[in-house]
């Protein structure tokens, strides 16, 4: 899984019928401090995440193992909200 | 999923029988403003996309979860047209 | 899928029994003009491609969706020969 | 598989029901000497690993082939603790 | 598949029960001349390879398509030994 920050939202009217009703959020991978880097990607939300939240995303076929995403053409899913991260004994992130 | 821009088309006469009739478009990943970067890749169109459209692509086995791509040897699919993107509360892309 | 150029061949005597008889070609990803970049990878040929041909390759589990590659331990397949590529309304490659 | 070092832990209250009870550790890929490089990723622990341990992680659908991770939305798993590594005839890492 | 050179070995006592007895080798991707580059990864050997051999590795779910690796939590497999490579009509590697 990647640590990622939710940074935005997408709107799509024309889409595969299997993703109708799926909430597609724009996220960016972060480091262990929750600092985003690199280019955005899009993941299906399954935990009611919002912009600003730090989350975990799973990719590939693993993204289809939730009840919400099963058998759907999606390759990334937000499957957990992060409360806190600890690295080498120090808290590097705590949800505000 | 990746945000991508459709930039071109491919023509193939000799190909695996399972991809006969599939529309293979050249796309490039974009940032949250719809600006392409990096090298092109090729995805099967399932939403009647055309050159210039901003789309979402799903990769890997997830690319085979649409009715059009099921069981076919394709590893990327265009499964949504993007109407608009919003990042950190600002609209960064809106379809013209 | 990636646009790739066939650049060479491999010979293997000792190999998994499931890939006996498979033609393994060395390819390199190209840009939209058919210019190779980056390091070589190896893909199973299913379209009778030869050195110099521009092709499409599919990766991952999608590489096992052809009749030739089904259930075999291969993660890349050549599933189409490219006749021509067109980007932003201009032909960027045409088979010689 | 990647050689990786366990560097930290994650805490998540809100998450997909299928990952309740899974221990999600922060790891970083290392070189053959066990020196970490690059950004962290998160993997499910199946071998009772702790911070500081050198481990092997498997990714993608392979991450779901353990009893603990079967059918769960996780794309990386710690499936072995590393006792020692030997490269070109020299021991490059030995567990302290 | 990637062209890779076997550079070392791993020893693990504590591991998932499904990989007991699997031979896990350290490999590095090479170019078409057999010159390694980049960081090491670990693959299951199915062809009795040893340090110094040039091999092909398959990744992802394809790594589980051999008799030895079926249903196991491994994401890379050595499925062929390379005798020779030829690029643009010249032999770039021949087993010594």
Short mmCIF file of C-alpha atoms in Angstrom, two decimals:
data_model
loop_
_atom_site.label_atom_id
_atom_site.label_comp_id
_atom_site.label_asym_id
_atom_site.label_seq_id
_atom_site.Cartn_x
_atom_site.Cartn_y
_atom_site.Cartn_z
CA UNK A 1 0.00 0.00 0.00
CA UNK A 2 1.02 3.59 -0.48
CA UNK A 3 0.59 6.40 1.99
CA UNK A 4 -1.32 9.09 0.10
CA UNK A 5 -3.05 12.40 0.67
CA UNK A 6 -6.45 13.16 -0.81
CA UNK A 7 -6.02 16.37 -2.80
CA UNK A 8 -9.08 16.62 -5.01
CA UNK A 9 -12.11 15.29 -6.80
CA UNK A 10 -13.10 14.24 -10.31
CA UNK A 11 -16.38 14.59 -12.17
CA UNK A 12 -17.22 12.20 -15.01
CA UNK A 13 -20.57 11.88 -16.77
CA UNK A 14 -19.60 9.46 -19.50
CA UNK A 15 -18.06 6.33 -17.99
CA UNK A 16 -18.19 2.57 -17.86
CA UNK A 17 -21.48 1.48 -16.29
CA UNK A 18 -19.64 -0.46 -13.58
CA UNK A 19 -18.18 2.70 -12.06
CA UNK A 20 -21.44 4.62 -11.83
CA UNK A 21 -21.79 5.70 -8.20
CA UNK A 22 -18.12 5.17 -7.37
CA UNK A 23 -16.45 8.17 -5.71
CA UNK A 24 -13.18 8.82 -7.50
CA UNK A 25 -10.73 10.97 -5.55
CA UNK A 26 -7.45 12.51 -6.66
CA UNK A 27 -4.60 11.49 -4.36
CA UNK A 28 -0.85 11.94 -4.25
CA UNK A 29 1.66 9.60 -2.64
CA UNK A 30 3.30 11.04 0.48
CA UNK A 31 6.38 10.33 2.53
CA UNK A 32 6.22 9.17 6.16
CA UNK A 33 5.44 12.73 7.29
CA UNK A 34 2.39 12.97 5.09
CA UNK A 35 4.14 15.29 2.63
CA UNK A 36 2.91 14.65 -0.94
CA UNK A 37 5.36 14.18 -3.81
CA UNK A 38 5.04 13.17 -7.43
CA UNK A 39 2.08 13.24 -9.77
CA UNK A 40 -1.56 12.65 -8.80
CA UNK A 41 -3.46 9.41 -9.35
CA UNK A 42 -7.11 8.56 -8.84
CA UNK A 43 -8.53 6.03 -6.38
CA UNK A 44 -12.00 4.83 -5.43
CA UNK A 45 -13.01 5.89 -1.93
CA UNK A 46 -14.43 3.20 0.37
CA UNK A 47 -13.92 4.90 3.75
CA UNK A 48 -15.69 8.25 3.27
CA UNK A 49 -12.40 10.15 2.88
CA UNK A 50 -12.23 13.83 2.02
CA UNK A 51 -9.74 16.35 0.71
CA UNK A 52 -6.86 16.72 3.17
CA UNK A 53 -7.13 13.23 4.68
CA UNK A 54 -4.11 10.94 4.80
CA UNK A 55 -5.04 7.47 3.57
CA UNK A 56 -3.72 4.12 2.40
CA UNK A 57 -4.30 3.04 -1.19
CA UNK A 58 -4.02 -0.48 -2.61
CA UNK A 59 -3.37 -0.98 -6.31
CA UNK A 60 -3.87 -3.54 -9.04
CA UNK A 61 -6.17 -6.52 -8.58
CA UNK A 62 -6.03 -5.90 -4.83
CA UNK A 63 -8.03 -2.74 -5.44
CA UNK A 64 -10.99 -4.94 -6.39
CA UNK A 65 -11.12 -6.90 -3.13
CA UNK A 66 -13.52 -4.56 -1.32
CA UNK A 67 -17.29 -4.97 -1.47
CA UNK A 68 -17.55 -1.62 -3.23
CA UNK A 69 -14.97 -2.29 -5.95
CA UNK A 70 -15.48 -5.99 -6.65
CA UNK A 71 -15.36 -6.80 -10.41
CA UNK A 72 -15.10 -3.14 -11.36
CA UNK A 73 -12.55 -1.60 -13.76
CA UNK A 74 -10.64 0.30 -11.08
CA UNK A 75 -6.97 -0.17 -10.21
CA UNK A 76 -6.62 1.84 -7.00
CA UNK A 77 -8.72 1.97 -3.86
CA UNK A 78 -8.60 3.93 -0.62
CA UNK A 79 -9.02 1.16 1.96
CA UNK A 80 -7.98 2.93 5.19
CA UNK A 81 -7.84 6.35 6.78
CA UNK A 82 -4.60 6.98 8.64
CA UNK A 83 -4.80 8.17 12.25
CA UNK A 84 -1.07 8.24 12.87
CA UNK A 85 2.30 7.11 11.56
CA UNK A 86 5.34 6.28 13.64
CA UNK A 87 8.82 5.85 12.16
CA UNK A 88 11.90 4.81 14.13
CA UNK A 89 10.04 5.38 17.38
CA UNK A 90 8.87 8.91 16.57
CA UNK A 91 5.37 9.98 15.61
CA UNK A 92 5.76 11.47 12.13
CA UNK A 93 2.07 12.12 11.49
CA UNK A 94 -1.02 12.47 13.64
CA UNK A 95 -4.45 13.36 12.29
CA UNK A 96 -5.31 16.92 13.29
CA UNK B 1 -6.36 5.23 -12.23
CA UNK B 2 -4.29 7.75 -14.09
CA UNK B 3 -5.47 11.04 -15.50
CA UNK B 4 -4.49 10.95 -19.18
CA UNK B 5 -4.98 12.88 -22.38
CA UNK B 6 -5.84 11.16 -25.64
CA UNK B 7 -3.18 12.27 -28.12
CA UNK B 8 -3.44 9.88 -31.04
CA UNK B 9 -4.48 6.70 -32.74
CA UNK B 10 -2.93 3.39 -33.80
CA UNK B 11 -3.57 1.22 -36.83
CA UNK B 12 -2.77 -2.51 -36.68
CA UNK B 13 -3.73 -5.10 -39.28
CA UNK B 14 -1.90 -8.08 -37.84
CA UNK B 15 -2.95 -8.68 -34.25
CA UNK B 16 -4.28 -11.19 -31.78
CA UNK B 17 -7.81 -12.21 -32.78
CA UNK B 18 -9.17 -11.14 -29.40
CA UNK B 19 -8.38 -7.48 -30.06
CA UNK B 20 -10.03 -7.28 -33.47
CA UNK B 21 -12.49 -4.42 -33.31
CA UNK B 22 -10.93 -2.85 -30.22
CA UNK B 23 -10.16 0.88 -30.58
CA UNK B 24 -6.63 1.45 -29.35
CA UNK B 25 -5.81 5.07 -28.54
CA UNK B 26 -2.49 6.69 -27.71
CA UNK B 27 -2.64 8.52 -24.38
CA UNK B 28 -0.24 10.35 -22.11
CA UNK B 29 -0.51 10.72 -18.35
CA UNK B 30 -1.27 14.29 -17.24
CA UNK B 31 -1.02 16.27 -14.05
CA UNK B 32 -4.07 17.68 -12.26
CA UNK B 33 -4.28 20.52 -14.82
CA UNK B 34 -4.55 18.13 -17.72
CA UNK B 35 -0.98 18.84 -18.87
CA UNK B 36 0.61 15.71 -20.37
CA UNK B 37 4.05 14.52 -19.28
CA UNK B 38 6.14 11.44 -19.93
CA UNK B 39 5.97 8.87 -22.70
CA UNK B 40 2.80 7.69 -24.47
CA UNK B 41 1.01 4.43 -23.76
CA UNK B 42 -1.92 2.77 -25.51
CA UNK B 43 -5.34 2.05 -24.00
CA UNK B 44 -8.57 0.49 -25.25
CA UNK B 45 -11.37 3.01 -25.56
CA UNK B 46 -14.73 2.09 -24.00
CA UNK B 47 -16.31 5.56 -23.75
CA UNK B 48 -16.06 6.85 -27.33
CA UNK B 49 -13.15 9.16 -26.50
CA UNK B 50 -11.31 11.19 -29.12
CA UNK B 51 -8.03 13.04 -29.53
CA UNK B 52 -7.86 15.92 -27.06
CA UNK B 53 -10.17 14.39 -24.46
CA UNK B 54 -9.05 14.08 -20.85
CA UNK B 55 -9.83 10.59 -19.54
CA UNK B 56 -9.17 8.10 -16.76
CA UNK B 57 -7.30 4.89 -17.54
CA UNK B 58 -7.18 1.72 -15.43
CA UNK B 59 -4.27 -0.68 -15.82
CA UNK B 60 -3.41 -4.33 -15.29
CA UNK B 61 -6.10 -6.94 -14.71
CA UNK B 62 -8.51 -4.11 -13.85
CA UNK B 63 -8.36 -3.12 -17.52
CA UNK B 64 -10.20 -6.35 -18.33
CA UNK B 65 -13.23 -5.68 -16.10
CA UNK B 66 -15.32 -3.89 -18.73
CA UNK B 67 -17.72 -5.70 -21.04
CA UNK B 68 -15.60 -4.63 -24.02
CA UNK B 69 -12.23 -5.79 -22.67
CA UNK B 70 -13.18 -8.95 -20.74
CA UNK B 71 -10.66 -11.79 -21.29
CA UNK B 72 -8.70 -9.81 -23.87
CA UNK B 73 -4.90 -9.30 -23.91
CA UNK B 74 -5.04 -5.60 -23.06
CA UNK B 75 -3.50 -3.97 -20.00
CA UNK B 76 -4.97 -0.45 -20.11
CA UNK B 77 -8.50 0.81 -20.63
CA UNK B 78 -10.14 4.20 -20.87
CA UNK B 79 -13.09 3.77 -18.51
CA UNK B 80 -14.21 7.40 -17.98
CA UNK B 81 -14.22 10.79 -19.68
CA UNK B 82 -13.30 13.62 -17.34
CA UNK B 83 -15.66 16.61 -17.15
CA UNK B 84 -13.72 18.48 -14.49
CA UNK B 85 -11.03 18.18 -11.87
CA UNK B 86 -10.84 20.10 -8.60
CA UNK B 87 -7.73 20.21 -6.42
CA UNK B 88 -7.51 21.92 -3.04
CA UNK B 89 -10.83 23.64 -3.68
CA UNK B 90 -9.92 25.09 -7.09
CA UNK B 91 -11.12 23.85 -10.46
CA UNK B 92 -7.93 22.83 -12.26
CA UNK B 93 -9.60 21.45 -15.40
CA UNK B 94 -12.97 21.85 -17.05
CA UNK B 95 -13.88 20.28 -20.37
CA UNK B 96 -14.04 22.99 -23.04
CA UNK C 1 -0.03 -1.33 -23.82
CA UNK C 2 3.37 0.01 -24.69
CA UNK C 3 4.63 0.91 -28.13
CA UNK C 4 7.84 -1.08 -28.56
CA UNK C 5 10.41 -1.95 -31.19
CA UNK C 6 11.68 -5.49 -31.62
CA UNK C 7 15.47 -5.29 -31.33
CA UNK C 8 16.67 -8.83 -30.83
CA UNK C 9 16.26 -12.47 -29.93
CA UNK C 10 17.00 -14.77 -26.99
CA UNK C 11 18.10 -18.39 -26.91
CA UNK C 12 17.36 -20.53 -23.84
CA UNK C 13 17.83 -24.28 -23.57
CA UNK C 14 17.06 -24.71 -19.87
CA UNK C 15 13.65 -23.24 -19.07
CA UNK C 16 10.28 -23.92 -17.50
CA UNK C 17 8.46 -26.60 -19.53
CA UNK C 18 5.51 -24.27 -20.11
CA UNK C 19 7.58 -21.90 -22.24
CA UNK C 20 9.05 -24.53 -24.54
CA UNK C 21 8.25 -23.44 -28.08
CA UNK C 22 7.50 -19.85 -27.11
CA UNK C 23 9.36 -17.23 -29.19
CA UNK C 24 10.90 -14.73 -26.80
CA UNK C 25 11.91 -11.44 -28.43
CA UNK C 26 13.90 -8.54 -27.01
CA UNK C 27 11.99 -5.28 -27.30
CA UNK C 28 12.44 -1.70 -26.19
CA UNK C 29 9.69 0.81 -25.46
CA UNK C 30 9.50 3.63 -28.01
CA UNK C 31 7.98 7.08 -28.17
CA UNK C 32 5.21 7.98 -30.62
CA UNK C 33 7.77 8.23 -33.45
CA UNK C 34 8.96 4.69 -32.93
CA UNK C 35 12.22 5.82 -31.36
CA UNK C 36 13.34 3.37 -28.65
CA UNK C 37 14.39 4.56 -25.20
CA UNK C 38 15.22 2.85 -21.94
CA UNK C 39 16.33 -0.68 -21.20
CA UNK C 40 15.24 -3.81 -23.10
CA UNK C 41 12.61 -6.27 -21.91
CA UNK C 42 11.51 -9.61 -23.31
CA UNK C 43 8.05 -10.47 -24.68
CA UNK C 44 6.44 -13.56 -26.19
CA UNK C 45 5.66 -13.10 -29.88
CA UNK C 46 2.14 -14.05 -31.04
CA UNK C 47 2.02 -12.14 -34.35
CA UNK C 48 5.13 -13.40 -36.16
CA UNK C 49 7.07 -10.20 -35.47
CA UNK C 50 10.71 -9.77 -36.41
CA UNK C 51 13.63 -7.51 -35.56
CA UNK C 52 12.86 -3.95 -36.63
CA UNK C 53 9.07 -4.23 -36.33
CA UNK C 54 7.11 -1.76 -34.24
CA UNK C 55 4.63 -3.60 -32.03
CA UNK C 56 2.31 -3.29 -29.05
CA UNK C 57 3.06 -5.24 -25.89
CA UNK C 58 0.67 -6.03 -23.03
CA UNK C 59 2.05 -6.79 -19.57
CA UNK C 60 1.10 -8.59 -16.40
CA UNK C 61 -1.80 -11.03 -16.27
CA UNK C 62 -3.07 -9.51 -19.53
CA UNK C 63 -0.05 -11.08 -21.24
CA UNK C 64 -1.61 -14.49 -20.57
CA UNK C 65 -4.91 -13.80 -22.36
CA UNK C 66 -3.81 -15.02 -25.80
CA UNK C 67 -4.21 -18.63 -26.92
CA UNK C 68 -0.43 -18.93 -27.13
CA UNK C 69 0.37 -17.59 -23.67
CA UNK C 70 -2.56 -18.89 -21.58
CA UNK C 71 -1.45 -20.21 -18.14
CA UNK C 72 2.24 -19.72 -18.96
CA UNK C 73 4.82 -17.94 -16.75
CA UNK C 74 5.25 -14.95 -19.06
CA UNK C 75 4.53 -11.34 -18.15
CA UNK C 76 4.74 -9.58 -21.54
CA UNK C 77 3.28 -10.43 -24.93
CA UNK C 78 3.45 -8.90 -28.38
CA UNK C 79 -0.24 -8.83 -29.35
CA UNK C 80 -0.22 -6.47 -32.37
CA UNK C 81 2.02 -5.24 -35.17
CA UNK C 82 1.78 -1.50 -35.71
CA UNK C 83 1.08 -0.26 -39.23
CA UNK C 84 0.96 3.42 -38.37
CA UNK C 85 0.70 5.90 -35.52
CA UNK C 86 -0.93 9.31 -35.66
CA UNK C 87 -0.50 11.96 -32.97
CA UNK C 88 -2.27 15.31 -32.90
CA UNK C 89 -3.38 14.80 -36.51
CA UNK C 90 0.07 14.00 -37.91
CA UNK C 91 1.36 10.59 -38.93
CA UNK C 92 4.35 10.00 -36.66
CA UNK C 93 5.12 6.45 -37.83
CA UNK C 94 4.29 4.39 -40.89
CA UNK C 95 5.62 0.88 -41.50
CA UNK C 96 8.26 1.00 -44.23
CA UNK D 1 10.28 -9.81 -4.05
CA UNK D 2 11.97 -6.75 -2.68
CA UNK D 3 14.45 -6.62 0.16
CA UNK D 4 13.01 -4.10 2.62
CA UNK D 5 13.57 -2.76 6.11
CA UNK D 6 10.72 -2.29 8.56
CA UNK D 7 10.87 1.34 9.66
CA UNK D 8 7.57 2.06 11.32
CA UNK D 9 3.93 1.43 12.09
CA UNK D 10 0.52 2.75 11.06
CA UNK D 11 -2.65 3.24 13.04
CA UNK D 12 -6.04 3.27 11.28
CA UNK D 13 -9.44 3.21 12.92
CA UNK D 14 -11.61 3.70 9.86
CA UNK D 15 -10.81 1.04 7.27
CA UNK D 16 -12.26 -1.66 5.04
CA UNK D 17 -13.69 -4.45 7.20
CA UNK D 18 -11.45 -6.99 5.51
CA UNK D 19 -8.28 -5.43 6.92
CA UNK D 20 -9.45 -5.28 10.53
CA UNK D 21 -6.81 -7.07 12.58
CA UNK D 22 -4.14 -6.87 9.88
CA UNK D 23 -0.81 -5.45 11.07
CA UNK D 24 0.29 -2.82 8.59
CA UNK D 25 3.99 -1.91 8.78
CA UNK D 26 5.90 0.88 7.07
CA UNK D 27 8.84 -0.49 5.09
CA UNK D 28 11.46 0.87 2.73
CA UNK D 29 13.21 -1.03 -0.04
CA UNK D 30 16.91 -1.62 0.65
CA UNK D 31 19.96 -2.57 -1.36
CA UNK D 32 21.88 -5.82 -0.82
CA UNK D 33 23.50 -4.38 2.30
CA UNK D 34 20.19 -3.68 3.94
CA UNK D 35 20.52 0.07 3.40
CA UNK D 36 17.11 1.65 2.77
CA UNK D 37 16.52 3.99 -0.17
CA UNK D 38 13.48 5.63 -1.70
CA UNK D 39 10.06 6.37 -0.26
CA UNK D 40 8.20 4.20 2.27
CA UNK D 41 5.40 1.78 1.43
CA UNK D 42 3.11 -0.24 3.68
CA UNK D 43 2.91 -4.04 3.86
CA UNK D 44 0.90 -6.55 5.89
CA UNK D 45 3.04 -8.46 8.35
CA UNK D 46 2.66 -12.26 8.39
CA UNK D 47 5.92 -13.21 10.15
CA UNK D 48 5.78 -11.16 13.35
CA UNK D 49 8.32 -8.62 12.07
CA UNK D 50 9.26 -5.50 13.99
CA UNK D 51 10.92 -2.15 13.39
CA UNK D 52 14.52 -2.68 12.32
CA UNK D 53 14.02 -6.13 10.79
CA UNK D 54 15.13 -6.84 7.24
CA UNK D 55 12.38 -8.66 5.35
CA UNK D 56 11.14 -9.74 1.94
CA UNK D 57 7.93 -8.26 0.56
CA UNK D 58 5.80 -9.61 -2.29
CA UNK D 59 3.50 -7.26 -4.20
CA UNK D 60 0.37 -7.33 -6.29
CA UNK D 61 -1.92 -10.36 -6.36
CA UNK D 62 0.96 -12.39 -4.92
CA UNK D 63 0.49 -10.45 -1.69
CA UNK D 64 -2.87 -12.21 -1.26
CA UNK D 65 -1.49 -15.77 -1.38
CA UNK D 66 -0.88 -16.13 2.37
CA UNK D 67 -3.51 -17.45 4.77
CA UNK D 68 -3.57 -14.07 6.52
CA UNK D 69 -4.04 -11.93 3.40
CA UNK D 70 -6.27 -14.12 1.22
CA UNK D 71 -9.03 -12.12 -0.54
CA UNK D 72 -8.11 -8.92 1.29
CA UNK D 73 -7.54 -5.49 -0.33
CA UNK D 74 -3.80 -5.41 0.32
CA UNK D 75 -1.10 -5.21 -2.33
CA UNK D 76 2.08 -5.88 -0.34
CA UNK D 77 2.93 -8.54 2.23
CA UNK D 78 5.95 -9.33 4.39
CA UNK D 79 6.36 -13.06 3.74
CA UNK D 80 9.88 -13.71 5.11
CA UNK D 81 12.37 -12.42 7.66
CA UNK D 82 15.91 -12.24 6.29
CA UNK D 83 18.66 -13.92 8.30
CA UNK D 84 21.46 -13.15 5.87
CA UNK D 85 22.26 -12.02 2.35
CA UNK D 86 25.27 -13.05 0.30
CA UNK D 87 26.30 -11.29 -2.92
CA UNK D 88 29.16 -12.38 -5.16
CA UNK D 89 30.41 -14.72 -2.46
CA UNK D 90 30.48 -12.16 0.35
CA UNK D 91 28.03 -11.85 3.22
CA UNK D 92 26.50 -8.39 2.79
CA UNK D 93 23.99 -8.65 5.64
CA UNK D 94 23.64 -10.78 8.73
CA UNK D 95 20.90 -10.33 11.34
CA UNK D 96 22.41 -8.83 14.50
CA UNK E 1 10.24 -10.63 -18.77
CA UNK E 2 13.41 -8.94 -17.65
CA UNK E 3 16.94 -10.00 -18.46
CA UNK E 4 18.67 -10.39 -15.10
CA UNK E 5 21.89 -11.64 -13.58
CA UNK E 6 21.92 -13.82 -10.50
CA UNK E 7 24.16 -12.05 -7.99
CA UNK E 8 23.48 -13.68 -4.64
CA UNK E 9 21.48 -15.75 -2.20
CA UNK E 10 19.14 -15.18 0.74
CA UNK E 11 18.66 -17.16 3.94
CA UNK E 12 15.35 -16.97 5.83
CA UNK E 13 14.30 -19.15 8.73
CA UNK E 14 11.05 -17.42 9.63
CA UNK E 15 8.77 -17.25 6.60
CA UNK E 16 5.34 -18.03 5.25
CA UNK E 17 4.83 -21.81 5.20
CA UNK E 18 4.11 -21.73 1.47
CA UNK E 19 7.66 -20.65 0.63
CA UNK E 20 9.42 -23.31 2.67
CA UNK E 21 11.78 -25.08 0.30
CA UNK E 22 11.71 -22.34 -2.32
CA UNK E 23 15.16 -21.15 -3.45
CA UNK E 24 15.17 -17.37 -3.35
CA UNK E 25 17.98 -15.77 -5.36
CA UNK E 26 19.09 -12.15 -5.51
CA UNK E 27 19.10 -10.86 -9.09
CA UNK E 28 19.67 -7.56 -10.83
CA UNK E 29 18.18 -6.46 -14.14
CA UNK E 30 20.75 -6.21 -16.96
CA UNK E 31 20.95 -4.56 -20.34
CA UNK E 32 21.25 -6.54 -23.58
CA UNK E 33 24.94 -7.17 -22.89
CA UNK E 34 24.24 -8.79 -19.56
CA UNK E 35 25.51 -5.78 -17.60
CA UNK E 36 23.54 -5.32 -14.37
CA UNK E 37 22.10 -1.96 -13.39
CA UNK E 38 19.77 -0.74 -10.68
CA UNK E 39 18.86 -2.25 -7.33
CA UNK E 40 18.57 -5.97 -6.58
CA UNK E 41 15.32 -7.91 -6.34
CA UNK E 42 14.62 -11.47 -5.27
CA UNK E 43 13.16 -14.24 -7.46
CA UNK E 44 12.31 -17.91 -6.95
CA UNK E 45 14.59 -20.20 -8.93
CA UNK E 46 12.91 -22.92 -11.03
CA UNK E 47 15.79 -23.74 -13.41
CA UNK E 48 18.65 -24.54 -11.04
CA UNK E 49 20.36 -21.20 -11.65
CA UNK E 50 23.46 -20.09 -9.77
CA UNK E 51 25.36 -16.90 -9.04
CA UNK E 52 26.73 -15.46 -12.27
CA UNK E 53 24.04 -16.92 -14.56
CA UNK E 54 22.06 -14.68 -16.90
CA UNK E 55 18.35 -15.49 -16.66
CA UNK E 56 14.86 -14.32 -17.50
CA UNK E 57 12.47 -13.36 -14.70
CA UNK E 58 8.69 -13.03 -14.90
CA UNK E 59 6.86 -10.85 -12.39
CA UNK E 60 3.44 -10.45 -10.83
CA UNK E 61 0.79 -13.15 -11.12
CA UNK E 62 2.78 -14.63 -14.00
CA UNK E 63 5.43 -15.61 -11.46
CA UNK E 64 2.92 -18.11 -10.03
CA UNK E 65 2.34 -20.04 -13.27
CA UNK E 66 5.11 -22.59 -12.77
CA UNK E 67 4.58 -25.89 -10.97
CA UNK E 68 7.01 -24.79 -8.28
CA UNK E 69 5.45 -21.39 -7.57
CA UNK E 70 1.72 -22.09 -8.01
CA UNK E 71 -0.44 -20.40 -5.33
CA UNK E 72 2.61 -19.17 -3.42
CA UNK E 73 3.20 -15.60 -2.17
CA UNK E 74 6.03 -14.84 -4.60
CA UNK E 75 6.02 -12.11 -7.23
CA UNK E 76 9.10 -12.94 -9.31
CA UNK E 77 10.35 -16.20 -10.80
CA UNK E 78 13.40 -17.25 -12.78
CA UNK E 79 11.79 -19.24 -15.62
CA UNK E 80 14.68 -19.51 -18.11
CA UNK E 81 18.45 -19.58 -18.29
CA UNK E 82 19.85 -17.47 -21.12
CA UNK E 83 22.29 -19.13 -23.52
CA UNK E 84 22.71 -16.12 -25.81
CA UNK E 85 21.25 -12.76 -26.74
CA UNK E 86 21.37 -11.16 -30.18
CA UNK E 87 20.52 -7.51 -30.81
CA UNK E 88 20.38 -5.87 -34.24
CA UNK E 89 22.09 -8.89 -35.77
CA UNK E 90 25.02 -9.00 -33.34
CA UNK E 91 25.55 -11.46 -30.50
CA UNK E 92 25.61 -9.29 -27.38
CA UNK E 93 25.87 -12.13 -24.86
CA UNK E 94 26.93 -15.76 -24.99
CA UNK E 95 27.12 -18.02 -21.93
CA UNK E 96 30.79 -18.65 -21.09
#
